[in-house]
Amino acid sequence: MLLEALGSVLIGLVLSWVATRHLAERLPSRRAVFTTGTLGALFGAYVTHVALGPGHELATLIGSAAIGAVLLSLLLRPSTRRLHRAFPF
């Protein structure tokens, strides 16, 4: 369980770093992004570990990455560009 926790923290940090590199203008502060990514990955590892039980380390890390990415996506703000619609309604 300890290695799953450490692996999920690393996954959360990597996801946060990638998000800040590619979507910096659409995200809040770096501190909020890294906190959300790390805690989201830890929460994902916990939920996946409880659902599957011990002995599924790879699946736990995949669940950790999935839930961490979902929580990071909730931080995204709309882009500054406005889309022009063909119809006014």
Short mmCIF file of C-alpha atoms in Angstrom, two decimals:
data_model
loop_
_atom_site.label_atom_id
_atom_site.label_comp_id
_atom_site.label_asym_id
_atom_site.label_seq_id
_atom_site.Cartn_x
_atom_site.Cartn_y
_atom_site.Cartn_z
CA MET A 1 0.00 0.00 0.00
CA LEU A 2 2.88 2.36 0.71
CA LEU A 3 4.33 1.91 -2.77
CA GLU A 4 0.90 2.49 -4.29
CA ALA A 5 0.63 5.75 -2.34
CA LEU A 6 4.08 6.92 -3.41
CA GLY A 7 3.40 5.92 -7.01
CA SER A 8 0.11 7.78 -7.02
CA VAL A 9 1.79 10.92 -5.62
CA LEU A 10 4.34 10.74 -8.45
CA ILE A 11 1.56 10.22 -10.98
CA GLY A 12 -0.29 13.24 -9.59
CA LEU A 13 2.82 15.40 -9.77
CA VAL A 14 3.53 14.33 -13.35
CA LEU A 15 -0.08 14.98 -14.41
CA SER A 16 0.03 18.41 -12.78
CA TRP A 17 3.34 19.27 -14.40
CA VAL A 18 2.05 18.26 -17.84
CA ALA A 19 -1.13 20.28 -17.31
CA THR A 20 0.78 23.40 -16.30
CA ARG A 21 3.12 23.03 -19.28
CA HIS A 22 0.38 22.72 -21.89
CA LEU A 23 -2.60 24.56 -20.38
CA ALA A 24 -1.06 27.23 -18.17
CA GLU A 25 -3.26 30.04 -19.48
CA ARG A 26 -6.45 28.11 -18.71
CA LEU A 27 -5.56 26.98 -15.18
CA PRO A 28 -5.49 28.74 -11.81
CA SER A 29 -2.27 29.09 -9.82
CA ARG A 30 0.39 26.40 -9.99
CA ARG A 31 -0.02 25.69 -6.28
CA ALA A 32 -3.71 24.86 -6.77
CA VAL A 33 -2.94 22.67 -9.78
CA PHE A 34 -0.20 20.68 -8.05
CA THR A 35 -2.28 20.28 -4.88
CA THR A 36 -5.31 19.11 -6.81
CA GLY A 37 -3.31 16.72 -8.97
CA THR A 38 -1.51 15.14 -6.04
CA LEU A 39 -4.53 14.83 -3.77
CA GLY A 40 -6.69 13.67 -6.66
CA ALA A 41 -4.26 10.90 -7.50
CA LEU A 42 -4.06 9.85 -3.85
CA PHE A 43 -7.85 9.79 -3.62
CA GLY A 44 -8.00 7.80 -6.86
CA ALA A 45 -5.54 5.25 -5.49
CA TYR A 46 -7.57 4.94 -2.29
CA VAL A 47 -10.88 4.47 -4.12
CA THR A 48 -9.41 1.96 -6.56
CA HIS A 49 -7.63 0.04 -3.81
CA VAL A 50 -10.82 -0.19 -1.75
CA ALA A 51 -12.83 -1.29 -4.79
CA LEU A 52 -10.37 -3.93 -6.04
CA GLY A 53 -8.61 -5.00 -2.88
CA PRO A 54 -4.94 -5.77 -2.37
CA GLY A 55 -2.85 -7.34 -5.09
CA HIS A 56 -3.89 -5.08 -7.97
CA GLU A 57 -1.08 -2.54 -7.94
CA LEU A 58 -1.12 -1.71 -11.65
CA ALA A 59 -4.89 -1.27 -11.73
CA THR A 60 -4.67 0.93 -8.63
CA LEU A 61 -2.13 3.19 -10.33
CA ILE A 62 -4.27 3.37 -13.47
CA GLY A 63 -7.29 4.34 -11.38
CA SER A 64 -5.13 6.89 -9.60
CA ALA A 65 -4.13 8.48 -12.90
CA ALA A 66 -7.71 8.48 -14.19
CA ILE A 67 -9.24 10.16 -11.15
CA GLY A 68 -6.34 12.60 -10.87
CA ALA A 69 -6.79 13.63 -14.51
CA VAL A 70 -10.54 14.06 -14.04
CA LEU A 71 -10.04 16.31 -11.03
CA LEU A 72 -7.46 18.37 -12.89
CA SER A 73 -9.85 18.79 -15.79
CA LEU A 74 -12.35 20.38 -13.40
CA LEU A 75 -9.90 23.26 -12.89
CA LEU A 76 -9.90 24.25 -16.57
CA ARG A 77 -11.40 27.61 -17.45
CA PRO A 78 -12.91 28.39 -20.84
CA SER A 79 -10.49 29.66 -23.44
CA THR A 80 -10.34 33.38 -24.10
CA ARG A 81 -11.29 32.95 -27.73
CA ARG A 82 -14.97 33.25 -28.48
CA LEU A 83 -16.44 30.91 -31.02
CA HIS A 84 -18.57 32.52 -33.71
CA ARG A 85 -21.75 30.65 -34.33
CA ALA A 86 -23.43 30.44 -37.68
CA PHE A 87 -26.82 30.92 -36.05
CA PRO A 88 -27.42 33.71 -33.54
CA PHE A 89 -29.37 31.52 -31.08
#
